[in-house]
Short mmCIF file of C-alpha atoms in Angstrom, two decimals:
data_model
loop_
_atom_site.label_atom_id
_atom_site.label_comp_id
_atom_site.label_asym_id
_atom_site.label_seq_id
_atom_site.Cartn_x
_atom_site.Cartn_y
_atom_site.Cartn_z
CA MET A 93 146.70 -78.08 116.73
CA SER A 94 145.19 -80.82 118.90
CA THR A 95 144.11 -84.18 117.53
CA GLU A 96 142.66 -87.44 118.72
CA ILE A 97 145.05 -89.32 116.42
CA PRO A 98 148.38 -90.34 118.00
CA VAL A 99 151.35 -88.51 116.49
CA ILE A 100 154.56 -90.45 115.87
CA ALA A 101 157.94 -88.77 115.38
CA VAL A 102 159.98 -90.67 112.79
CA THR A 103 163.70 -89.93 112.88
CA LEU A 104 165.63 -90.34 109.64
CA ASP A 105 168.08 -88.63 107.31
CA PHE A 106 166.39 -87.14 104.26
CA ASP A 107 169.57 -87.59 102.22
CA GLU A 108 169.38 -91.36 102.73
CA LEU A 109 165.79 -91.81 101.61
CA PRO A 110 166.45 -92.11 97.86
CA GLY A 111 168.39 -95.31 98.63
CA PHE A 112 165.53 -96.75 100.70
CA VAL A 113 163.16 -98.19 98.09
CA HIS A 114 160.23 -98.68 100.47
CA TRP A 115 160.44 -95.50 102.56
CA LYS A 116 156.91 -94.47 101.62
CA GLU A 117 155.63 -97.77 103.02
CA MET A 118 156.93 -96.77 106.43
CA PHE A 119 154.75 -93.67 106.49
CA ARG A 120 151.77 -95.49 104.97
CA GLY A 121 152.13 -98.22 107.57
CA ILE A 122 152.00 -95.74 110.44
CA VAL A 123 148.86 -94.19 108.95
CA VAL A 124 147.20 -97.59 108.46
CA ALA A 125 148.18 -98.39 112.05
CA GLY A 126 146.07 -95.45 113.20
CA ALA A 127 148.59 -92.67 113.76
CA ALA A 128 149.99 -89.56 112.08
CA PRO A 129 153.71 -89.70 111.21
CA VAL A 130 155.91 -86.63 111.56
CA ALA A 131 159.26 -86.81 109.76
CA VAL A 132 162.22 -85.42 111.72
CA ASP A 133 165.35 -84.93 109.63
CA CYS A 134 168.24 -85.92 111.90
CA GLY A 135 170.93 -85.78 109.25
CA LYS A 136 172.04 -82.29 110.23
CA PRO A 137 172.52 -80.42 113.55
CA ARG A 138 169.32 -79.37 115.29
CA THR A 139 168.29 -77.96 118.64
CA ASP A 140 164.50 -78.38 118.57
CA LEU A 141 164.18 -82.04 119.56
CA PRO A 142 162.85 -81.34 123.09
CA ALA A 143 160.01 -79.25 121.65
CA ILE A 144 159.21 -81.84 118.98
CA LEU A 145 159.17 -84.76 121.39
CA GLU A 146 157.08 -82.83 123.90
CA SER A 147 154.35 -82.80 121.27
CA VAL A 148 154.20 -86.41 120.07
CA ASP A 149 152.91 -89.74 121.35
CA GLY A 150 155.70 -92.05 120.21
CA LEU A 151 159.19 -92.19 118.71
CA LEU A 152 160.20 -94.41 115.80
CA ILE A 153 163.97 -94.54 115.15
CA SER A 154 164.32 -95.79 111.60
CA GLY A 155 167.03 -97.65 109.71
CA GLY A 156 169.97 -96.20 107.83
CA VAL A 157 173.76 -95.99 107.75
CA ASP A 158 176.19 -97.50 110.27
CA VAL A 159 176.44 -96.29 113.85
CA ASP A 160 179.76 -94.55 114.51
CA PRO A 161 182.05 -97.31 115.90
CA SER A 162 183.68 -94.87 118.32
CA LEU A 163 180.41 -94.92 120.28
CA TYR A 164 180.84 -98.59 121.22
CA GLY A 165 184.61 -98.99 121.33
CA GLY A 166 185.02 -100.08 117.71
CA SER A 167 187.69 -98.99 115.29
CA PRO A 168 186.99 -95.93 113.12
CA ASP A 169 189.44 -97.39 110.60
CA ASP A 170 187.55 -100.68 110.20
CA PRO A 171 187.23 -101.19 106.42
CA ARG A 172 183.85 -102.91 106.87
CA ILE A 173 182.27 -99.78 108.34
CA GLN A 174 180.06 -98.10 105.78
CA LYS A 175 179.06 -94.44 105.72
CA ILE A 176 178.39 -92.87 109.14
CA ASN A 177 176.68 -89.61 110.06
CA PRO A 178 177.69 -88.16 113.46
CA HIS A 179 174.85 -85.62 113.30
CA ARG A 180 172.28 -88.37 112.97
CA ASP A 181 173.87 -90.38 115.78
CA ALA A 182 173.85 -87.37 118.11
CA ASN A 183 170.28 -86.34 117.26
CA GLU A 184 168.84 -89.83 117.65
CA LEU A 185 170.73 -90.45 120.89
CA ALA A 186 169.22 -87.23 122.22
CA ALA A 187 165.76 -88.16 120.95
CA LEU A 188 165.97 -91.56 122.62
CA GLU A 189 166.93 -89.98 125.94
CA ILE A 190 164.12 -87.43 125.76
CA ALA A 191 161.52 -90.06 124.82
CA ARG A 192 162.55 -92.32 127.69
CA ALA A 193 162.35 -89.40 130.10
CA ARG A 194 158.88 -88.55 128.82
CA GLY A 195 157.73 -92.16 129.00
CA ILE A 196 156.42 -92.37 125.44
CA PRO A 197 156.62 -95.64 123.45
CA ILE A 198 159.75 -96.18 121.39
CA LEU A 199 160.15 -98.48 118.38
CA ALA A 200 163.75 -98.77 117.15
CA ILE A 201 164.24 -100.49 113.79
CA CYS A 202 167.45 -102.04 112.40
CA ARG A 203 170.07 -99.27 112.69
CA GLY A 204 167.74 -97.77 115.28
CA ALA A 205 167.95 -100.96 117.34
CA GLN A 206 171.73 -100.93 117.08
CA LEU A 207 171.90 -97.28 118.13
CA ALA A 208 169.58 -97.93 121.10
CA ASN A 209 171.74 -100.84 122.22
CA VAL A 210 174.85 -98.67 122.04
CA ALA A 211 173.11 -95.81 123.87
CA LEU A 212 172.26 -98.18 126.72
CA GLY A 213 175.81 -99.53 127.01
CA GLY A 214 175.89 -102.42 124.55
CA THR A 215 178.23 -103.14 121.64
CA LEU A 216 177.92 -104.21 118.01
CA TYR A 217 179.44 -106.60 115.54
CA ALA A 218 180.86 -104.22 112.93
CA ASP A 219 180.20 -106.73 110.15
CA LEU A 220 178.28 -109.98 110.59
CA ALA A 221 179.77 -111.63 107.51
CA ARG A 222 183.23 -111.27 109.03
CA ASP A 223 182.58 -111.29 112.79
CA TRP A 224 179.67 -113.69 113.33
CA VAL A 225 179.66 -117.37 112.41
CA GLY A 226 176.00 -118.08 111.76
CA ARG A 227 173.64 -119.82 109.37
CA THR A 228 171.09 -117.06 108.82
CA GLY A 229 171.50 -114.58 105.99
CA HIS A 230 170.78 -111.08 107.28
CA TRP A 231 171.70 -108.93 104.30
CA HIS A 232 169.15 -108.80 101.47
CA SER A 233 168.31 -106.28 98.79
CA GLU A 234 166.03 -103.30 99.34
CA GLU A 235 163.48 -104.77 96.93
CA ALA A 236 163.35 -108.07 98.85
CA LEU A 237 162.26 -106.42 102.11
CA ILE A 238 158.61 -106.47 101.07
CA ASP A 239 158.50 -110.21 101.92
CA SER A 240 159.62 -112.36 104.85
CA LEU A 241 163.14 -113.73 104.37
CA HIS A 242 163.97 -115.77 107.49
CA SER A 243 162.46 -116.60 110.86
CA VAL A 244 163.10 -115.49 114.43
CA GLN A 245 162.11 -117.02 117.74
CA VAL A 246 160.04 -114.47 119.68
CA GLU A 247 159.95 -115.04 123.42
CA ALA A 248 156.55 -115.38 125.09
CA ASP A 249 155.40 -113.04 127.87
CA THR A 250 157.29 -110.07 126.46
CA LEU A 251 156.23 -106.61 125.35
CA LEU A 252 157.32 -107.50 121.82
CA ALA A 253 155.06 -110.57 121.74
CA ASP A 254 152.23 -108.48 123.19
CA TRP A 255 152.65 -105.78 120.56
CA MET A 256 152.93 -108.34 117.73
CA GLY A 257 150.14 -110.56 118.99
CA ILE A 258 152.30 -113.63 118.42
CA ASP A 259 155.28 -115.50 119.83
CA GLY A 260 157.33 -118.53 118.81
CA ILE A 261 158.68 -118.90 115.27
CA VAL A 262 157.85 -115.76 113.31
CA PRO A 263 158.77 -114.95 109.67
CA VAL A 264 160.51 -111.58 109.20
CA ASN A 265 162.49 -109.67 106.60
CA SER A 266 166.09 -108.54 107.04
CA GLN A 267 168.70 -106.10 105.79
CA HIS A 268 171.58 -105.48 108.17
CA HIS A 269 175.29 -106.15 107.98
CA GLN A 270 175.87 -105.25 111.63
CA GLY A 271 174.34 -106.82 114.72
CA ILE A 272 174.17 -106.87 118.50
CA LYS A 273 177.34 -108.24 120.09
CA SER A 274 176.91 -107.53 123.80
CA LEU A 275 173.40 -106.57 124.85
CA ALA A 276 172.94 -103.48 127.00
CA PRO A 277 172.73 -104.44 130.70
CA SER A 278 169.29 -102.93 131.20
CA ALA A 279 167.77 -104.62 128.14
CA ARG A 280 166.17 -108.04 127.71
CA ALA A 281 166.75 -110.10 124.57
CA VAL A 282 163.34 -111.13 123.25
CA ALA A 283 163.97 -112.57 119.76
CA TYR A 284 166.77 -114.62 118.19
CA THR A 285 167.68 -116.26 114.93
CA ASP A 286 168.12 -120.04 115.04
CA ASP A 287 171.88 -119.56 115.32
CA GLY A 288 171.59 -117.42 118.44
CA LEU A 289 171.99 -113.85 117.20
CA VAL A 290 169.85 -111.35 119.12
CA GLU A 291 167.25 -109.97 116.71
CA ALA A 292 165.18 -107.94 119.17
CA PHE A 293 165.36 -106.56 122.68
CA GLU A 294 163.19 -104.49 124.94
CA ILE A 295 162.92 -102.53 128.15
CA ALA A 296 159.28 -103.15 128.97
CA SER A 297 159.14 -100.60 131.78
CA ASP A 298 160.15 -97.91 129.26
CA ARG A 299 157.89 -99.28 126.50
CA LEU A 300 161.01 -99.54 124.34
CA VAL A 301 161.07 -102.27 121.69
CA ALA A 302 164.00 -102.67 119.27
CA VAL A 303 163.93 -105.04 116.28
CA GLN A 304 166.48 -105.84 113.58
CA TRP A 305 163.82 -106.54 110.96
CA HIS A 306 161.56 -104.07 109.14
CA PRO A 307 157.91 -104.19 110.19
CA GLU A 308 157.45 -100.77 108.59
CA VAL A 309 157.93 -102.46 105.19
CA LEU A 310 156.57 -105.94 105.96
CA TRP A 311 153.16 -104.81 107.24
CA ARG A 312 151.32 -105.42 103.96
CA ASN A 313 152.28 -109.10 103.86
CA GLU A 314 152.62 -110.16 107.51
CA PRO A 315 149.77 -109.39 109.96
CA HIS A 316 152.16 -109.46 112.93
CA ALA A 317 154.13 -106.56 111.41
CA LEU A 318 151.04 -104.36 111.12
CA GLU A 319 149.97 -105.37 114.62
CA LEU A 320 153.38 -104.33 115.95
CA LEU A 321 153.04 -100.91 114.31
CA ARG A 322 149.46 -100.54 115.56
CA SER A 323 150.26 -101.50 119.15
CA PHE A 324 153.26 -99.18 119.24
CA ALA A 325 151.51 -96.28 117.52
CA THR A 326 148.38 -96.38 119.63
CA GLY A 327 150.24 -96.71 122.93
CA LYS A 328 149.31 -100.24 123.96
CA ARG A 329 150.03 -100.88 127.67
CA GLY A 330 149.86 -97.22 128.49
CA ALA A 331 147.76 -94.17 127.91
CA ARG A 332 148.94 -91.68 125.36
CA LYS A 333 149.26 -88.00 126.15
CA PRO A 334 145.98 -86.30 125.12
CA GLY A 335 145.92 -83.36 122.77
CA ALA A 336 149.30 -83.98 121.13
CA THR A 337 150.57 -81.28 118.81
CA ALA A 338 152.32 -82.23 115.59
CA LEU A 339 155.51 -80.20 115.30
CA VAL A 340 158.63 -80.63 113.26
CA GLY A 341 161.63 -78.41 112.82
CA ASP A 342 162.48 -76.95 109.41
CA GLY A 343 159.11 -77.91 107.96
CA ALA A 344 160.16 -81.52 107.49
CA ALA A 345 156.60 -82.83 107.81
CA ASN A 346 155.48 -80.71 104.89
CA ARG A 347 158.05 -81.47 102.24
CA GLY A 348 159.63 -84.50 100.62
CA PRO A 349 163.29 -85.43 100.85
CA GLU A 350 165.73 -83.74 98.56
CA ALA A 351 167.14 -86.24 96.10
CA SER A 352 170.72 -87.30 96.67
CA GLU A 353 172.74 -90.48 96.60
CA GLY A 354 171.74 -92.98 99.31
CA ALA A 355 174.37 -94.91 101.25
CA GLY A 356 174.71 -97.42 104.03
CA ARG A 357 173.50 -100.94 104.64
CA ASN A 358 171.75 -101.02 108.04
CA ARG A 359 168.33 -100.06 106.80
#
């Protein structure tokens, strides 16, 4: 089925969605931004990611539970590590690799940003409250994410600033207990909190932007968040592949998540 509307693959874990109060806003935001979202359940083993990503125009790696610390040299016995899902880690790492090889835009959000940093050779703070001495509060409730909660400094002349249509001091929301410790060598830090923590990075040549905040929830109240979604979804700074086909394994695009207990704190 061909379409003139860009198709965006959204990776997530259906079992986590009941704990994400604003998950419907993410899909609404992509639609308002001018694209068609396709949900890809990464919470279980799957082998169809190459076919799915061959048929879409962008990849959004969403928030969720902690990245497995063994992937970045952390301790699996760290008591501050919340729930992990090795299947989701493996699927999203594969999706990231495929998307980069295909040259389609990538937007990695919160946990997604952390996973992308790890995939590229970076490391994480396992728990900011314990491991980072800073002034900015990064962990807020699910309900609070609808509004901006602190500010970041967005660097000028970056892909992030281009996609957002703004640079300098920008209000954002926040819900993450982990953060970027050492940035991946190939990435460029493009946003910081006032105490120096990296809040966004990019690889402009790959059209990869990773942010610790949640534009997919903030878009109703902050124009820069909707502009970020729109620029990503419509392939700004690059032509999208014409005639994309919307595919998803296991019929995930056509059914809602099964209700179960949500867990994790890196939304």
